[in-house]
Coordinates of C-alpha atoms and ligand atoms in Angstrom, one line a residue:
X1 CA 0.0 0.0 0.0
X2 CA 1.1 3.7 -0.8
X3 CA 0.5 6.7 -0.7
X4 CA -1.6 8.4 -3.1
X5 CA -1.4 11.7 -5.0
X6 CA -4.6 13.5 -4.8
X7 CA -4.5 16.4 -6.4
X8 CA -2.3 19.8 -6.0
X9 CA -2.2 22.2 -3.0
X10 CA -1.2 26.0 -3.9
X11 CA 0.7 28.1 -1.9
X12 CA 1.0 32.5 -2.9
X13 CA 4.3 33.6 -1.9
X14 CA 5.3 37.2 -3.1
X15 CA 4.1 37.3 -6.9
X16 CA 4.0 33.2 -7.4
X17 CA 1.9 30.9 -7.3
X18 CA 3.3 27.7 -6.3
X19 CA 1.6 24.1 -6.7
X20 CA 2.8 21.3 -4.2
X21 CA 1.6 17.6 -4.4
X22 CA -0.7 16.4 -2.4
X23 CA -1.0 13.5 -0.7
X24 CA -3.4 10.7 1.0
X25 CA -2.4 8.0 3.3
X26 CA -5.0 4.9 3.6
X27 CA -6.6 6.1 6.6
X28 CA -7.4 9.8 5.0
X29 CA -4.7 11.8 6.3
X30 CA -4.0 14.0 4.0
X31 CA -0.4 16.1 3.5
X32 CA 1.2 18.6 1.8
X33 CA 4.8 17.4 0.1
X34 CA 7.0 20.2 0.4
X35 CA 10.0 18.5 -0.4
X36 CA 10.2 20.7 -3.6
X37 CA 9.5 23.7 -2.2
X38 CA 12.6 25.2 -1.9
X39 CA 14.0 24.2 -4.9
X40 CA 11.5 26.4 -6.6
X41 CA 10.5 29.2 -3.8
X42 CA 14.0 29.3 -1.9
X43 CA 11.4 28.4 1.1
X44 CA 11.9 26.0 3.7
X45 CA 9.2 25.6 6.3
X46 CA 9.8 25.7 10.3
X47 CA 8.4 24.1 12.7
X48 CA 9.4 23.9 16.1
X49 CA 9.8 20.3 18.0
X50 CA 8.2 18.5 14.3
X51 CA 4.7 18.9 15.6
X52 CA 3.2 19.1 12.0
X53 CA 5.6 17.5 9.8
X54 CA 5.5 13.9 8.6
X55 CA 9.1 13.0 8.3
X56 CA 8.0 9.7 6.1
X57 CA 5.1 7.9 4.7
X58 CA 5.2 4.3 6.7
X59 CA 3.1 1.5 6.8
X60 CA 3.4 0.1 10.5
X61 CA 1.3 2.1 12.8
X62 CA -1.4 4.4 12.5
X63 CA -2.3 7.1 15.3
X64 CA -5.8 9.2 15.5
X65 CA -5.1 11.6 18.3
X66 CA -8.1 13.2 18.3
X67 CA -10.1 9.9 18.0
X68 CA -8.2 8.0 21.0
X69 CA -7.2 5.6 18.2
X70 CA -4.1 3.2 17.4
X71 CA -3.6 0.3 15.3
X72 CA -0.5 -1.7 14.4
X73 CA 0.0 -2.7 10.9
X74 CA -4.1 -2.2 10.9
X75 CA -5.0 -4.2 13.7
X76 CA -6.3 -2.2 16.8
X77 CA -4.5 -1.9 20.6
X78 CA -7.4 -3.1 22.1
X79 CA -7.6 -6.2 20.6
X80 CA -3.8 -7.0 19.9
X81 CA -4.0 -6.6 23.9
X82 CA -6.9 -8.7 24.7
X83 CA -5.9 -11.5 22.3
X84 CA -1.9 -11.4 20.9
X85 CA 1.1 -12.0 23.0
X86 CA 3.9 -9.8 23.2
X87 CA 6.0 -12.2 21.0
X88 CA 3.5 -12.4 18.2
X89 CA 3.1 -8.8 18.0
X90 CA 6.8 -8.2 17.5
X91 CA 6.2 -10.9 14.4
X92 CA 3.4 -8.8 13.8
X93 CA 5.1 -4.9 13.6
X94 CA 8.7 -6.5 11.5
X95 CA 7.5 -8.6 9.1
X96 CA 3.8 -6.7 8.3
X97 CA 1.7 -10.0 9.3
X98 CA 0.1 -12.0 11.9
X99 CA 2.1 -15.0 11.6
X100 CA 0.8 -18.5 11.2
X101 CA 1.1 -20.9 13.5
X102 CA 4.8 -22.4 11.5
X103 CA 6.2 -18.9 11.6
X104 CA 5.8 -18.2 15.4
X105 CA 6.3 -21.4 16.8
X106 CA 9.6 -20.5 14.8
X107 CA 9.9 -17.6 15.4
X108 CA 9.1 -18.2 19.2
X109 CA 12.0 -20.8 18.8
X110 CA 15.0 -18.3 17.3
X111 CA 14.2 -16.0 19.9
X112 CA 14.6 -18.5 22.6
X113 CA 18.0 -19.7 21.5
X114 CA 19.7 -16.6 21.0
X115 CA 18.9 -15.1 24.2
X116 CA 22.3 -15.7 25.8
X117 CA 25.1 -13.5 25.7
X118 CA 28.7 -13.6 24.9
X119 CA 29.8 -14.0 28.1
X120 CA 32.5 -11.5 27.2
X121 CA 29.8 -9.1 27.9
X122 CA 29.5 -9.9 31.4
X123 CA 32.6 -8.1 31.9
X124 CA 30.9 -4.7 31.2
X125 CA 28.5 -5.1 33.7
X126 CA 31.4 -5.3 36.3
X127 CA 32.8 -2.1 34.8
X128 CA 29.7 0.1 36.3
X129 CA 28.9 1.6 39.7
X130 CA 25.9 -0.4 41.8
X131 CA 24.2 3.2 41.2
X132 CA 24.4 3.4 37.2
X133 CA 20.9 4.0 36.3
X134 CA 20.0 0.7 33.9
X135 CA 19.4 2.6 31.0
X136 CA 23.0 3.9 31.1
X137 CA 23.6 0.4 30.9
X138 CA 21.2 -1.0 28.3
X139 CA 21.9 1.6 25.6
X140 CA 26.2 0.7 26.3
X141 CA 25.4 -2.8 25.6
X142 CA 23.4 -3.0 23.0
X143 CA 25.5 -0.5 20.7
X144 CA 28.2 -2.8 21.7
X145 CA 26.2 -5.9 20.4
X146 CA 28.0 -3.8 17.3
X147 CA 31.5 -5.3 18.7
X148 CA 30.3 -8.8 18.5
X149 CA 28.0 -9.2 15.3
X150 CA 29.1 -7.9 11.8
X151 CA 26.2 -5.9 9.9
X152 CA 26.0 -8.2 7.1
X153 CA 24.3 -11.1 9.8
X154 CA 20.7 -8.7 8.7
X155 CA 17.9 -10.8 9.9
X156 CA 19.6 -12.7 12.4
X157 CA 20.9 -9.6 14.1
X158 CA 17.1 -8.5 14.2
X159 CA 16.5 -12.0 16.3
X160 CA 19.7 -11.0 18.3
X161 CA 18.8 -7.9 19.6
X162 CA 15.4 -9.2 20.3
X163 CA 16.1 -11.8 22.4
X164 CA 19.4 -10.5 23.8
X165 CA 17.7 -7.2 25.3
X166 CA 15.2 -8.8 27.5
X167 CA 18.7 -10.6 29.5
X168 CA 20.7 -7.5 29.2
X169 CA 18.3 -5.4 31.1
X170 CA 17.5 -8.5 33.8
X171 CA 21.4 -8.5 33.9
X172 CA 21.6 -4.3 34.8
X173 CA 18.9 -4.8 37.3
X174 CA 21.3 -7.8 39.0
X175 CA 24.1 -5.6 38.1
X176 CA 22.7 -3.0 40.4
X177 CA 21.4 -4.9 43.7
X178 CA 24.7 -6.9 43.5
X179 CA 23.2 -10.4 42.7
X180 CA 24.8 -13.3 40.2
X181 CA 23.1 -13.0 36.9
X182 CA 20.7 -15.7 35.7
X183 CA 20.8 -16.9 33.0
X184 CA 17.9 -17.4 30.5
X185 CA 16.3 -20.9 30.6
X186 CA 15.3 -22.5 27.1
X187 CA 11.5 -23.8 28.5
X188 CA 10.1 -20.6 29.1
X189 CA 8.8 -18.0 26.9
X190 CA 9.7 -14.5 26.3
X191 CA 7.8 -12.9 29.0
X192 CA 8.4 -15.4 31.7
X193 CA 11.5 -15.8 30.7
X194 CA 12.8 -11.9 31.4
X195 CA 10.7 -12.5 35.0
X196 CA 12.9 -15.2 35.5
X197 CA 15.9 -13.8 35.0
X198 CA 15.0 -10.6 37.2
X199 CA 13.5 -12.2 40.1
X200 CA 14.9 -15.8 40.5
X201 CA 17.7 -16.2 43.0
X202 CA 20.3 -19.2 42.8
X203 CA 19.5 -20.6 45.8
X204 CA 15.9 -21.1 45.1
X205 CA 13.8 -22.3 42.9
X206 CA 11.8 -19.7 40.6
X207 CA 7.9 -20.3 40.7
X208 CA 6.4 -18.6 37.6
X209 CA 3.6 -16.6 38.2
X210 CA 0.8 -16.5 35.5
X211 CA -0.4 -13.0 36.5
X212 CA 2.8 -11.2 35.7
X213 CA 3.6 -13.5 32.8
X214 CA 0.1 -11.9 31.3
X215 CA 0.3 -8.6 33.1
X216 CA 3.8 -8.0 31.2
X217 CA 2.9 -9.2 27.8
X218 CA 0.5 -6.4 28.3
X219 CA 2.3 -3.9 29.5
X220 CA 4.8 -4.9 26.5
X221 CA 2.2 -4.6 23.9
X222 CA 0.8 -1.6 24.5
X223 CA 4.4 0.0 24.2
X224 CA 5.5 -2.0 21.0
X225 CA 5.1 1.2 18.9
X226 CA 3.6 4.5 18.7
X227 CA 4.6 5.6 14.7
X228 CA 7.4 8.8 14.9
X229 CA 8.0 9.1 18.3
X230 CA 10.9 11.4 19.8
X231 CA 13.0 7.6 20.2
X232 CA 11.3 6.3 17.1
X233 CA 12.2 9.1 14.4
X234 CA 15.7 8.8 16.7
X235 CA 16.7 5.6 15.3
X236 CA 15.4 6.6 11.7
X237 CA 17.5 9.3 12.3
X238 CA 20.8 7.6 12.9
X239 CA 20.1 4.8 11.1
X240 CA 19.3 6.8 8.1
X241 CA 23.0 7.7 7.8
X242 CA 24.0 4.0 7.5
X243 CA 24.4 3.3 10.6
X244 CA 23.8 -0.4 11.2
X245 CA 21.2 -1.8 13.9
X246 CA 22.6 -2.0 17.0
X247 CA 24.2 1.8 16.7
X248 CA 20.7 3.1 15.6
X249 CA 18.6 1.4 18.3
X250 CA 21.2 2.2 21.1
X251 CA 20.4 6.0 20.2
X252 CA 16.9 5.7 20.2
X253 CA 17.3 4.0 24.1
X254 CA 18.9 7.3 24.8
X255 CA 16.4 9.4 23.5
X256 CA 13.9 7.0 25.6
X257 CA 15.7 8.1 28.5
X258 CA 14.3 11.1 28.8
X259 CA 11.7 12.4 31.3
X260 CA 9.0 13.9 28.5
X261 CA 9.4 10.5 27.1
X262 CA 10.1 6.9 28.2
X263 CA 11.8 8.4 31.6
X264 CA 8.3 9.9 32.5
X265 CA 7.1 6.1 34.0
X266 CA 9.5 6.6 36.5
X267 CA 8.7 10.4 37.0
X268 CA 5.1 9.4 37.3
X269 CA 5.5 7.0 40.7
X270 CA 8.5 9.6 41.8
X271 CA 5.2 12.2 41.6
X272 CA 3.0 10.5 43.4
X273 CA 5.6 8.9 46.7
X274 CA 5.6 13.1 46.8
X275 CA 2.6 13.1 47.2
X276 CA 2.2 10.8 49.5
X277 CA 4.8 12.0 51.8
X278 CA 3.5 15.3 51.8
X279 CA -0.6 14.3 53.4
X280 CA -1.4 12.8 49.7
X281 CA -3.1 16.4 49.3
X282 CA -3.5 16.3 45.5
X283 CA -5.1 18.8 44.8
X284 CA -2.0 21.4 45.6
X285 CA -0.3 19.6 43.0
X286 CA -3.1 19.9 40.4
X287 CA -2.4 23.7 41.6
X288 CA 0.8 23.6 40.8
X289 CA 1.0 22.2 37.4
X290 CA -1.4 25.0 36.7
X291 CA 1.2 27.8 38.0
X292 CA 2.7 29.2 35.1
X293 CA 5.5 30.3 37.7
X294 CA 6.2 27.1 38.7
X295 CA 8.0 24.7 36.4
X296 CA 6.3 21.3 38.1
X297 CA 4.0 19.3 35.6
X298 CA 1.8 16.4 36.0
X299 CA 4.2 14.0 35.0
X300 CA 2.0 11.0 33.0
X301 CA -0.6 13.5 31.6
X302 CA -0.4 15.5 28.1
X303 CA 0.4 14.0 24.6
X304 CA 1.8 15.4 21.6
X305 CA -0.2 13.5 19.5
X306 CA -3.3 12.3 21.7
X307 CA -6.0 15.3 22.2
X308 CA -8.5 12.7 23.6
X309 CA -7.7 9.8 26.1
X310 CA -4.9 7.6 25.4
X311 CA -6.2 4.4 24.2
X312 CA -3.2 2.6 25.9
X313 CA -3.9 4.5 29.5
X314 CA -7.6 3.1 29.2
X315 CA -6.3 -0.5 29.5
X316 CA -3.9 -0.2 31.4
X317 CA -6.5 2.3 34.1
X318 CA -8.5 -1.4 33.9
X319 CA -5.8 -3.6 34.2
X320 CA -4.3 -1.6 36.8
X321 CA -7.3 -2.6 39.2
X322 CA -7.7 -6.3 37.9
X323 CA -3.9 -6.8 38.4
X324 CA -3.4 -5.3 42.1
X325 CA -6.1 -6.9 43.4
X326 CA -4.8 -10.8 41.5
X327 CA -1.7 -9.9 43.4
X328 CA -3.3 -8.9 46.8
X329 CA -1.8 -5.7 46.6
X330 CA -3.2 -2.6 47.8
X331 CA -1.2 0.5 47.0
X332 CA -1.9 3.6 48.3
X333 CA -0.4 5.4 45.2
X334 CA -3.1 4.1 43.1
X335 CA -6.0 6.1 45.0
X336 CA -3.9 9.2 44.3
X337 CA -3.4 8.8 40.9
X338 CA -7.3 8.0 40.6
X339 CA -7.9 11.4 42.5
X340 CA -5.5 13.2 40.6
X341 CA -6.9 11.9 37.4
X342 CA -10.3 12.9 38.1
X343 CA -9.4 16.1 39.5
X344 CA -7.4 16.7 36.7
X345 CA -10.0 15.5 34.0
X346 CA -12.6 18.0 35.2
X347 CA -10.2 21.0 36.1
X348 CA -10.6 24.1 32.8
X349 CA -6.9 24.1 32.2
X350 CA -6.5 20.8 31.7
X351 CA -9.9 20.7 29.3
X352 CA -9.2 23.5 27.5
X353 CA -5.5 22.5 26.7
X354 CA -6.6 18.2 25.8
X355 CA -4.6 16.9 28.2
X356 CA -5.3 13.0 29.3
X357 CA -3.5 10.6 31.2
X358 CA -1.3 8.7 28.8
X359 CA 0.5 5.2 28.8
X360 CA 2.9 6.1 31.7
X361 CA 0.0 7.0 34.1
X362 CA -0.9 3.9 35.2
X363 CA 1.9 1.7 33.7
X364 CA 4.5 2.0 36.7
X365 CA 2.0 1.4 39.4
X366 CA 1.3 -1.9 37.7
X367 CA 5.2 -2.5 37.4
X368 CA 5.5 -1.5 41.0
X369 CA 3.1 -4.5 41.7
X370 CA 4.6 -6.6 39.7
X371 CA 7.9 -6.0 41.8
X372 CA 9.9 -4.1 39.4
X373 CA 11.8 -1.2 40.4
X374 CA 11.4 2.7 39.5
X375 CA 14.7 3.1 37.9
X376 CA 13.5 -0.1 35.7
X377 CA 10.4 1.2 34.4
X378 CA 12.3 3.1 31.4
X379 CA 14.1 0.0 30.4
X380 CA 10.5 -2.0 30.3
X381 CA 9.5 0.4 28.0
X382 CA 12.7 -0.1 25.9
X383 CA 12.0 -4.0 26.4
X384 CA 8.7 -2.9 24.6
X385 CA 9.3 -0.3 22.2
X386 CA 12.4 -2.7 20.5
X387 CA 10.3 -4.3 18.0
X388 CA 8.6 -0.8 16.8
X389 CA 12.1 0.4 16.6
X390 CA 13.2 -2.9 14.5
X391 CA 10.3 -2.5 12.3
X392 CA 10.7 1.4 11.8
X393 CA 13.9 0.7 10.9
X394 CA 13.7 -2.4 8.6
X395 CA 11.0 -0.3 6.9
X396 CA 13.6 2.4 6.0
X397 CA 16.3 0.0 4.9
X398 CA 14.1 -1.3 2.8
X399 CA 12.9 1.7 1.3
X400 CA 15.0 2.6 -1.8
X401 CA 13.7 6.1 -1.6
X402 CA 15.0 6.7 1.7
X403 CA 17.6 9.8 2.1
X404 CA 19.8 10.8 5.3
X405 CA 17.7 13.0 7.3
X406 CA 19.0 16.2 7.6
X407 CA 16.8 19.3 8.3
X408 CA 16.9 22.9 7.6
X409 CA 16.6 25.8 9.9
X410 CA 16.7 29.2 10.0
X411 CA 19.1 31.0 11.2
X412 CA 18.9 33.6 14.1
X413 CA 22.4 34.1 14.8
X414 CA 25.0 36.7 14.1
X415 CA 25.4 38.0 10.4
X416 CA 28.6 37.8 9.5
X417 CA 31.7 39.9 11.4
X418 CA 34.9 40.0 11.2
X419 CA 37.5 38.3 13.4
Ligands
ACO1 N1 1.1 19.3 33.3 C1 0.7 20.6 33.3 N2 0.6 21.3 32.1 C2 0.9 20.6 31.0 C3 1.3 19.3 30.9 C4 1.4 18.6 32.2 N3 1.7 17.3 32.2 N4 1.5 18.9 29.7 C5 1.3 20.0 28.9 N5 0.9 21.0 29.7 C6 0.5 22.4 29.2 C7 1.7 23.2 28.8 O1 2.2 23.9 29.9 C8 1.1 24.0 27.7 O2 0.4 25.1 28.3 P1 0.2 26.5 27.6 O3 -0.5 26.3 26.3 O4 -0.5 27.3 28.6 O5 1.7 27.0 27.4 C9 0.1 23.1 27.0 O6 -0.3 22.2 28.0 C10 0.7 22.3 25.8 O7 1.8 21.6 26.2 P2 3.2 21.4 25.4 O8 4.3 21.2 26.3 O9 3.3 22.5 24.4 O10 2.8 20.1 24.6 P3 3.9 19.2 23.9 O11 3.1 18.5 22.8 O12 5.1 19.9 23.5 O13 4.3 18.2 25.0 C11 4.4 16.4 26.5 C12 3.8 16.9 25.2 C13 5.9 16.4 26.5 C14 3.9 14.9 26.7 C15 3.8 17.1 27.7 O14 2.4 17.0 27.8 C16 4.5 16.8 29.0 O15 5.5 17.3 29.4 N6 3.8 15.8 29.8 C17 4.4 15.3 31.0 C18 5.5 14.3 30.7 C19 4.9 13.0 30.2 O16 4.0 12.4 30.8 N7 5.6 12.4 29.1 C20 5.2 11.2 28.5 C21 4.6 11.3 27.2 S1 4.0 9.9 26.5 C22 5.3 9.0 26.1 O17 6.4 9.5 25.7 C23 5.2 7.6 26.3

């Protein structure tokens, strides 16, 4: 599928009349191809932090912000989450089908043997302080999965980094509470298996619990992609200037990093332990992200793209509930971020300006059930965003029209002076 040229656009600019292309996607968007534009005006066009620029046409995810919508390669969240597992949706987003049952059980079956790592590796790991955050970890290793497995490997580097990611981050999370690694076990699936490896102790034997196993496929599905992202568009950045698949995912981790992006899971549960220290009055703090002298925001609300309710924070509000109460926990932090939601939801300022809870609203209290640690959230939603990454990626490889990225600006600086 492609997209279509519908027609002409015209823009007036001093005494011409320009025509630019104009384009449809399948789902009705409709854009303006400006790629000419300076070629024939000397124009380029601005706009600040890419909020109305398409910086490709792709065929993996589709976003309606205003309609609360998302759908991978066509097939919506809400039922990828009620009926697909987290390995069948990575299938799903880098090869552009639901695969049959030959393809996953095979695909289920690479993934599984390739999950160990060179145990070279493990010296790294010795290399950092107990208090290196994991994602200063995760994003080291993988670009150094560059060290150990030339470019031309392709589709079994794809496999690689897929299954190796889920043991390096269970390895930075050992790393930092000072426990042996464990190592990945061949009899247990991709989901299980990364539990496993985080929670099980030598000593012991590791019961498997089915609550997590489902709770995480979940959590991992509704993060598998979310079209150009700040991380996304990161690795089609890098990658669009060659560089090879380990190199352009490790930069996209590090863009992940970030507290207006992957890092705000862990920003959102930091919020709300304030909070609760402080007489869980959460209504001062609704004040204060209204303050326009005070730089404190409701970490876990607002979207970019979403001007109605994240579909992904709906399931995961739900599963929040269903999954605490499997578990027998009762966290206190979940009534606040219910009061703060609803406070929030009927407060002007936050009507008037669209802004929802999104994914990272509910998603850490649900990690926090699950016994994973703050400063692991942001590598569970690399663990989840890898495939979306693989697949963005892949699809730009494989396009022969694709060019390096490199913007334009214009300049504000000082005109020219001499020395
Ligand atoms: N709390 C209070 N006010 C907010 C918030 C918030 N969380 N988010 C946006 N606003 C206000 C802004 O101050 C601005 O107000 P103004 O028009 O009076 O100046 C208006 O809403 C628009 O906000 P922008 O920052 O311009 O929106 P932008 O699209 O650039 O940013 C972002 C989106 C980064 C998600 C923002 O809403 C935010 O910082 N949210 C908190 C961090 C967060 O949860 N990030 C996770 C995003 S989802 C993800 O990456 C998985």
């Amino acid at each position: 599928m492609s997209i279509s040229d519908i027609g002409k656009a015209k823009i007036v600019y001093e005494d011409q009349e320009v025509e630019l292309p104009l384009m449809e996607g399948t789902m009705g968007e409709k854009a303006i191809d400006i790629s000419k534009l300076r070629a024939t005006t000397g124009l380029v066009t601005l706009d600040n932090g890419y909020g109305n620029t398409g910086s490709c046409s792709s065929e993996i995810t589709f976003i309606d912000g205003d309609k609360g919508v998302l759908l991978y390669r066509g097939y919506p969240i809400e039922q990828l989450a009620e009926k697909a597992d987290f390995v069948e949706v990575c299938y799903l987003l880098i090869y552009g089908h639901l695969p049959s049952a030959d393809e996953l059980s095979g695909f289920r079956d690479k993934l599984t043997h390739h999950s160990l790592i060179h145990e070279d590796m493990k010296k790294f790991f010795e290399g950092y302080p107990p208090s290196a955050h994991p994602m200063a970890i995760l994003s080291a290793m993988v670009a150094s999965l560059s060290a150990y497995y030339p470019e031309e490997d392709g589709d079994t580097n794809i496999i690689r980094l897929l299954a190796k990611l889920n043991t390096i981050a269970a390895f930075s999370y050992k790393k930092s509470i000072g426990q042996p690694y464990i190592y990945p076990r061949n009899d247990l699936d991709y989901a299980g298996d990364f539990l496993h490896m985080m929670h099980a102790v030598p000593a012991e034997p590791y019961e498997l619990d089915d609550t997590l196993v489902e709770a995480l496929n979940l959590l991992l599905i509704l993060h598998a992609d979310h079209e150009q992202n700040c991380s996304t568009s990161t690795v089609r950045m890098v990658g669009s200037s060659g560089a090879n698949l380990f190199a352009s995912i490790a930069s996209g981790i590090c863009a992940l990093w970030g507290p207006l992006h992957g890092g705000a899971n862990q920003k959102v549960i930091q919020m709300l332990e304030r909070i609760e220290k402080d007489g869980s009055d959460y209504k001062k703090y609704v004040a204060m992200a209204k303050d326009k002298d005070n730089d404190f925001r409701l970490m876990g609300f607002g979207h970019r793209v979403y001007k109605n309710f994240d579909p992904r924070a709906r399931i995961l509000k739900k599963s929040a509930d269903a999954v605490l109460s499997k578990l027998g926990v009762n966290d206190p932090l979940l009534d606040i971020a219910r009061n703060l939601e609803e406070v929030a939801l009927n407060d002007e300022y936050f009507v008037q300006r669209k802004l929802y809870p999104n994914v990272d609203f509910y998603s850490g209290i649900i990690y926090r059930a699950m016994g994973i640690p703050t400063n692991m959230f942001t590598v569970m939603f690399a663990l989840g965003r890898l495939p979306g990454w693989i697949a963005q990626w892949k699809e730009m490889k494989e396009n022969p029209k694709a060019r390096i990225y490199r913007p334009r600006q214009v300049y504000t600086g000082a005109t020219q002076r001499d020395y």
